[in-house]
CSV table of C-alpha atoms and ligand atoms in Angstrom, one decimal:
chain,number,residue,atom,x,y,z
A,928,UNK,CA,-23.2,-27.5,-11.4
A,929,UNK,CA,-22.1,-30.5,-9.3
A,930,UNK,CA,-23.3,-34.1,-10.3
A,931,UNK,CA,-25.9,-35.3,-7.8
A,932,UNK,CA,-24.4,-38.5,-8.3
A,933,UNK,CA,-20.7,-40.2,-9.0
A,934,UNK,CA,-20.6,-41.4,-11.9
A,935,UNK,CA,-19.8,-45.1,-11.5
A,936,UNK,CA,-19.4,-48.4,-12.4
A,937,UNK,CA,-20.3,-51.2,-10.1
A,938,UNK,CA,-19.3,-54.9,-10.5
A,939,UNK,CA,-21.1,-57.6,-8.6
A,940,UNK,CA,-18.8,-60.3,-6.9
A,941,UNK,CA,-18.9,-63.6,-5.3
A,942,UNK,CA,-18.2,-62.7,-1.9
A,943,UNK,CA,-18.8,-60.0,0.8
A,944,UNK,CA,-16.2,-58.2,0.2
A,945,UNK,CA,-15.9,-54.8,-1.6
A,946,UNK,CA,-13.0,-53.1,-3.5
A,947,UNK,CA,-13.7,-49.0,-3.8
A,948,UNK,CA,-11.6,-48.0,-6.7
A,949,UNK,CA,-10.4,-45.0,-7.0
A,950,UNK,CA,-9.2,-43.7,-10.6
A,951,UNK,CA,-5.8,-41.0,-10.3
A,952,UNK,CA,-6.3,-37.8,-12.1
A,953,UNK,CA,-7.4,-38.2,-15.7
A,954,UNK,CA,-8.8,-41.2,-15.1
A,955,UNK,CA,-12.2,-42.8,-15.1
A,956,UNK,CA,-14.5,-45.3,-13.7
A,957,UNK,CA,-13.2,-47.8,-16.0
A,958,UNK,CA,-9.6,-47.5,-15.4
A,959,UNK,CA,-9.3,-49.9,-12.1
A,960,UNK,CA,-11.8,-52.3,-13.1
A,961,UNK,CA,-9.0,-54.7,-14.2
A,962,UNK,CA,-6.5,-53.8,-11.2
A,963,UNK,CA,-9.5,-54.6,-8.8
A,964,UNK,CA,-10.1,-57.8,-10.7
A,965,UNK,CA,-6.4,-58.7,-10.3
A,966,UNK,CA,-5.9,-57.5,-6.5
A,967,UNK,CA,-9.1,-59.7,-6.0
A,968,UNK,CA,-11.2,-62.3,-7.9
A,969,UNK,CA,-13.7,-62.1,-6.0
A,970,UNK,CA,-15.1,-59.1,-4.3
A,971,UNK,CA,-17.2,-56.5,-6.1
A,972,UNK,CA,-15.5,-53.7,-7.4
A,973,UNK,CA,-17.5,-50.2,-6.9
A,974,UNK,CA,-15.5,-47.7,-9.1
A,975,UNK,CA,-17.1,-43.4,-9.0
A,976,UNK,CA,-15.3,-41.0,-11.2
A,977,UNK,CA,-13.9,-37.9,-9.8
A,978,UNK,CA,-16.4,-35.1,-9.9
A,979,UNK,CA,-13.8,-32.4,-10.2
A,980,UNK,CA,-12.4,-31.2,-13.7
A,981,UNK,CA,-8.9,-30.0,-14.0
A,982,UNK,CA,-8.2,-29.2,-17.8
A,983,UNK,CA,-10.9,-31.9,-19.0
A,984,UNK,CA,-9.1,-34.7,-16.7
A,985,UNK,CA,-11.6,-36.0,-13.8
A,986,UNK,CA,-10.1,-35.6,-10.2
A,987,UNK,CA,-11.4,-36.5,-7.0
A,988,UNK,CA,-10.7,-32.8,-5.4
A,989,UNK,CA,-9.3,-29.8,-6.7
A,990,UNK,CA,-5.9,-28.4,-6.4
A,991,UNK,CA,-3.8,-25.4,-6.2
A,992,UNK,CA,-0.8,-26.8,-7.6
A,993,UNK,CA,1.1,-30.2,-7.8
A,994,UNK,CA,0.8,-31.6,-4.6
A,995,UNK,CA,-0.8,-28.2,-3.1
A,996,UNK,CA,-4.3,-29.0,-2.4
A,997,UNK,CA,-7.5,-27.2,-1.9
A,998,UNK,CA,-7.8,-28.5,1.1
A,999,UNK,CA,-11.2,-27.2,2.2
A,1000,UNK,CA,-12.3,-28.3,-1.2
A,1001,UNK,CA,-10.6,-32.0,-0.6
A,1002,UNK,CA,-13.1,-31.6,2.7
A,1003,UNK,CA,-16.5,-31.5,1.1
A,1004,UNK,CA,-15.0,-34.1,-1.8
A,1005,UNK,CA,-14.0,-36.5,0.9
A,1006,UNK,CA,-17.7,-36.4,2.8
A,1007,UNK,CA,-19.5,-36.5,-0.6
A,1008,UNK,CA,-17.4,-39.7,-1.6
A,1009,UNK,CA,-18.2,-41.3,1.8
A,1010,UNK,CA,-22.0,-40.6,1.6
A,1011,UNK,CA,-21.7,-41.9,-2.0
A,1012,UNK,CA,-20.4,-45.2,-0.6
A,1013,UNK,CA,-22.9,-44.9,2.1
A,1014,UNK,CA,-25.3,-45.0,-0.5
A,1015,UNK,CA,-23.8,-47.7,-2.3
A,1016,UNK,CA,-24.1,-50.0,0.4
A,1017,UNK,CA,-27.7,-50.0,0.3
A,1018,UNK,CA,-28.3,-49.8,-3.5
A,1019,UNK,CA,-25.9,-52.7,-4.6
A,1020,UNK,CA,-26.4,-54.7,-0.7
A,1021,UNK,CA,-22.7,-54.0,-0.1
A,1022,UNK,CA,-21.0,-55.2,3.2
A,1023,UNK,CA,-20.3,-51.9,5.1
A,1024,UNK,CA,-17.9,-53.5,7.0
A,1025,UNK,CA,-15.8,-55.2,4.7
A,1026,UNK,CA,-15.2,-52.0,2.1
A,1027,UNK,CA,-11.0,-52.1,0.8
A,1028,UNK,CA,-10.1,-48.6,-0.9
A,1029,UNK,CA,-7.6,-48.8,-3.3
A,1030,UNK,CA,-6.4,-46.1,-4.8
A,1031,UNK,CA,-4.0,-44.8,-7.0
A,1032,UNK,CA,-2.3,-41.1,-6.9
A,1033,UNK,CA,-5.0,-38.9,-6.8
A,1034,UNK,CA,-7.5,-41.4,-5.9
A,1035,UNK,CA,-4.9,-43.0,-3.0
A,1036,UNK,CA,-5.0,-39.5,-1.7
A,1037,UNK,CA,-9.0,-38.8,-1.2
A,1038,UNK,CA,-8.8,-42.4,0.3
A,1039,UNK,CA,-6.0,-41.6,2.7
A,1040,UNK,CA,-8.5,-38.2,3.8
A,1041,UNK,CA,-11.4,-41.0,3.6
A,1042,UNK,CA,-9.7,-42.9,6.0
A,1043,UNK,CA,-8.7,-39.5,8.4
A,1044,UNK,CA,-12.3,-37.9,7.7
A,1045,UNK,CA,-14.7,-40.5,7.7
A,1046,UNK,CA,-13.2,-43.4,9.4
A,1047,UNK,CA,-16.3,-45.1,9.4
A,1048,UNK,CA,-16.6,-46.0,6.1
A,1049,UNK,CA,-13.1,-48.5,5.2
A,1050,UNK,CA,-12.0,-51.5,7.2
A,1051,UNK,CA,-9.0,-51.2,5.0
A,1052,UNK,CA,-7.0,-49.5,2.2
A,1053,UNK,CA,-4.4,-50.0,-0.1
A,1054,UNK,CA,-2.5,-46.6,-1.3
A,1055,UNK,CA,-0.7,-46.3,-4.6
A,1056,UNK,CA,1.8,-43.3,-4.7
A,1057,UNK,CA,0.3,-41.3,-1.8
A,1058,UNK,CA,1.2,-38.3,0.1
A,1059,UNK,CA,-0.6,-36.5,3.0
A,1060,UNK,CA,-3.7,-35.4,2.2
A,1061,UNK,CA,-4.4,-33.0,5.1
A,1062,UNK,CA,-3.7,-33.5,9.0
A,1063,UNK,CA,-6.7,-33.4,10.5
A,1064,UNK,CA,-7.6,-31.6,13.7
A,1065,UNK,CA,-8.5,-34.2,15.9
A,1066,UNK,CA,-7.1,-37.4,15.2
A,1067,UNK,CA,-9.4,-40.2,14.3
A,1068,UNK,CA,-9.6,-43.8,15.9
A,1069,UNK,CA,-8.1,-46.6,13.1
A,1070,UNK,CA,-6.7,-49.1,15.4
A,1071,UNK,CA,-8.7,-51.7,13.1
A,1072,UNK,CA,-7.5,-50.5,9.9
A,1073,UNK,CA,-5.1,-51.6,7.7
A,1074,UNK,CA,-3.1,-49.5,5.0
A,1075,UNK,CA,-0.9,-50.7,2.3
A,1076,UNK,CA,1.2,-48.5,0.7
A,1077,UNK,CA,3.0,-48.7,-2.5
A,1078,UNK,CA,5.6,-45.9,-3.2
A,1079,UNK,CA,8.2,-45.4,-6.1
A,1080,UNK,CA,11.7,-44.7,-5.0
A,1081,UNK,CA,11.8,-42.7,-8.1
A,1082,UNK,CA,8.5,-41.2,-8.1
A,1083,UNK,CA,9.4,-37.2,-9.7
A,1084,UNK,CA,5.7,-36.4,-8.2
A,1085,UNK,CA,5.6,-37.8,-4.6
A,1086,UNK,CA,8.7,-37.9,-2.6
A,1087,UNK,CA,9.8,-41.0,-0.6
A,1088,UNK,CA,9.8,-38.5,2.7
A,1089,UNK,CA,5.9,-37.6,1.4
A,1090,UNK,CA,5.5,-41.7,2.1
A,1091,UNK,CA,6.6,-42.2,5.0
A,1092,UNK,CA,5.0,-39.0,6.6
A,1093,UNK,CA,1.3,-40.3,5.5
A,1094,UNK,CA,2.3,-43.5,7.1
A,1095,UNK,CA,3.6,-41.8,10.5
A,1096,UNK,CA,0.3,-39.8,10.3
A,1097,UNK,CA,-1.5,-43.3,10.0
A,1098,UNK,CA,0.0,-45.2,12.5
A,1099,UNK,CA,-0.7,-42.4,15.2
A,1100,UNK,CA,-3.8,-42.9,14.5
A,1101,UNK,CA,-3.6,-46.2,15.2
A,1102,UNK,CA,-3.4,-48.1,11.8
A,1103,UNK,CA,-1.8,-51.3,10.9
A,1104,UNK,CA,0.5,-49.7,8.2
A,1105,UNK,CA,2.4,-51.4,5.5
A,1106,UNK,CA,5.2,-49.7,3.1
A,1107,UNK,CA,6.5,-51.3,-0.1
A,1108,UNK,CA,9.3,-49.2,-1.9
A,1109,UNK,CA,9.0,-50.4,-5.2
A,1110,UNK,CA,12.1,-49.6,-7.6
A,1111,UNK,CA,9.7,-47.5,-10.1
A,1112,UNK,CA,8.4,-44.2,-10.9
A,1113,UNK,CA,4.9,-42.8,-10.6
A,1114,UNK,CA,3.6,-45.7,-12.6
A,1115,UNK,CA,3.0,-49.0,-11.2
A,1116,UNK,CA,4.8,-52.0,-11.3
A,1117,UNK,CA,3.3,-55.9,-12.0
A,1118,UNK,CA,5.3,-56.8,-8.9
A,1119,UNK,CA,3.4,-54.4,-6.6
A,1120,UNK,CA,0.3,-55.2,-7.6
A,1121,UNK,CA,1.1,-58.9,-6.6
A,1122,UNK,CA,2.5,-58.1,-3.3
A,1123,UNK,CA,-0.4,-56.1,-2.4
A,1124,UNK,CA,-2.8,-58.8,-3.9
A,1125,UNK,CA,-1.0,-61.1,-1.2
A,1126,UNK,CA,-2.0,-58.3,1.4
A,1127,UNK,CA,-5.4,-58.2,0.7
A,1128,UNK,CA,-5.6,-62.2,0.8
A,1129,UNK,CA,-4.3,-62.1,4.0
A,1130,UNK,CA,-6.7,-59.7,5.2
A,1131,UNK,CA,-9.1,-62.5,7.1
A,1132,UNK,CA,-11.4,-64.8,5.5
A,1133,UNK,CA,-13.7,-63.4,3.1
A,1134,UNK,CA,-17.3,-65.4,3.5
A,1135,UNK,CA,-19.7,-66.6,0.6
A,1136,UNK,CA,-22.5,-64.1,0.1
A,1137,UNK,CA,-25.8,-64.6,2.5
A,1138,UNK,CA,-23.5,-66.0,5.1
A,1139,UNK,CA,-23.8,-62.7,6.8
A,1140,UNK,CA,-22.2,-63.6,10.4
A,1141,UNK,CA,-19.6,-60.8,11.6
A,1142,UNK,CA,-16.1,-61.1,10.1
A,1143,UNK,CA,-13.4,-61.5,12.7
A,1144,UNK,CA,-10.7,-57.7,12.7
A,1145,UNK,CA,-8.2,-58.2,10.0
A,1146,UNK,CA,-5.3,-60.0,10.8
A,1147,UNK,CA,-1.8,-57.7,11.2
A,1148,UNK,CA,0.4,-58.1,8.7
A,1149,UNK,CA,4.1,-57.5,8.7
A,1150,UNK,CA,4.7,-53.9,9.0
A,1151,UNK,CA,7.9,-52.9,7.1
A,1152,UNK,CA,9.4,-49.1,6.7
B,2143,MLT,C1,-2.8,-35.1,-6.4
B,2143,MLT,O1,-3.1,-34.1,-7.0
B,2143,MLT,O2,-3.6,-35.8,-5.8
B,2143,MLT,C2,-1.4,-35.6,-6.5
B,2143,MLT,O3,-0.6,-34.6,-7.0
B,2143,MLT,C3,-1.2,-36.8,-7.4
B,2143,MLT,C4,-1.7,-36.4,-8.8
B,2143,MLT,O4,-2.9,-36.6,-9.1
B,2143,MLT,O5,-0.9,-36.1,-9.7
């Protein structure tokens, strides 16, 4: 029987800003907590475990295969995550409109379907080793999103091509997209992390809590393929 909730762990922060972490397969709500720490000092980190189970290991949506998905399973997964953060947002007074998925592998990909589902839900993303998750029938409206991506140029499980076909989805959709090729496999890399840290800072201003006054779109950043 499905969990009427995520699992989660939530982590208060200074500003009004948000990191969703989200855990690649086998992994838990524990697992980012320090990435999210690093990528940001100060935002609150809100990190769900994967409700699926694939040979004991938590996943966010189930799969046929390596890369094959489920894909009308990776539907319902991808609304239940957004009305978890929906949720969220009320529970743990979270800023709706300053919410930053980062993922990783499995967890990249339900954010990349987050972000083509339910564009509502993230003013921006950053995308460790992702591939396309599904192409959606009617494209949705992110002309003030951004997306960073960080792919391995020897990644055995996502291929470079994989990479830059999420991104051409993306950007058709109208999303700020940045590419890193980082010389690494699946696994990540201390470099990436900083560069994408760097992103993030240069997202816009983050504001004090209780400042509440709208924050102005997030500033482009250089878009590199
Ligand atoms: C997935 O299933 O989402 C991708 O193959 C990445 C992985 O989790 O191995």
């Amino acid at each position: 029987m499905r969990q009427p909730d995520f699992v989660h762990e939530f982590v208060p922060g200074s500003s009004n800003r948000t990191l969703l972490l989200l855990h690649g397969t086998g992994g838990n709500e524990h697992d980012l907590i320090p990435l999210g720490r690093e990528l940001d000092p100060n935002a609150a980190l809100l990190s769900p475990r994967g409700q699926i189970l694939e040979n004991g290991m938590p996943r966010f949506f189930r799969r046929l295969a390596e890369g094959v998905f489920d894909v009308e399973d990776l539907k319902q997964r991808t609304n239940e995550l957004a009305d978890f953060v929906i949720n969220a947002t009320e529970r743990y007074e979270i800023d709706m409109k300053n919410i930053i998925a980062v993922g990783y592998s499995n967890g990249a990909n339900i954010a990349a379907s987050m972000l083509l589902l339910r564009p509502e839900i993230l003013h921006a993303a950053v995308l460790f080793r992702a591939m396309v998750p599904l192409v959606p029938e009617t494209l949705p409206d992110l002309s003030s999103v951004s997306v960073w991506m960080g792919a391995g140029n020897q990644d055995p499980i996502i291929p470079t091509s994989e990479t830059q076909r999420l991104a051409q989805l993306l950007r058709r959709a109208g999303a700020d997209v940045t590419i890193r090729f980082a010389n690494a496999n699946h696994g990540l890399t201390n470099a990436e992390v900083e560069t994408a840290k760097h992103w993030i800072e240069e997202l816009g201003p983050q504001v004090s809590k209780n400042f509440g006054y709208r924050l102005p779109k997030a500033l482009s950043s250089e878009s590199v393929t």
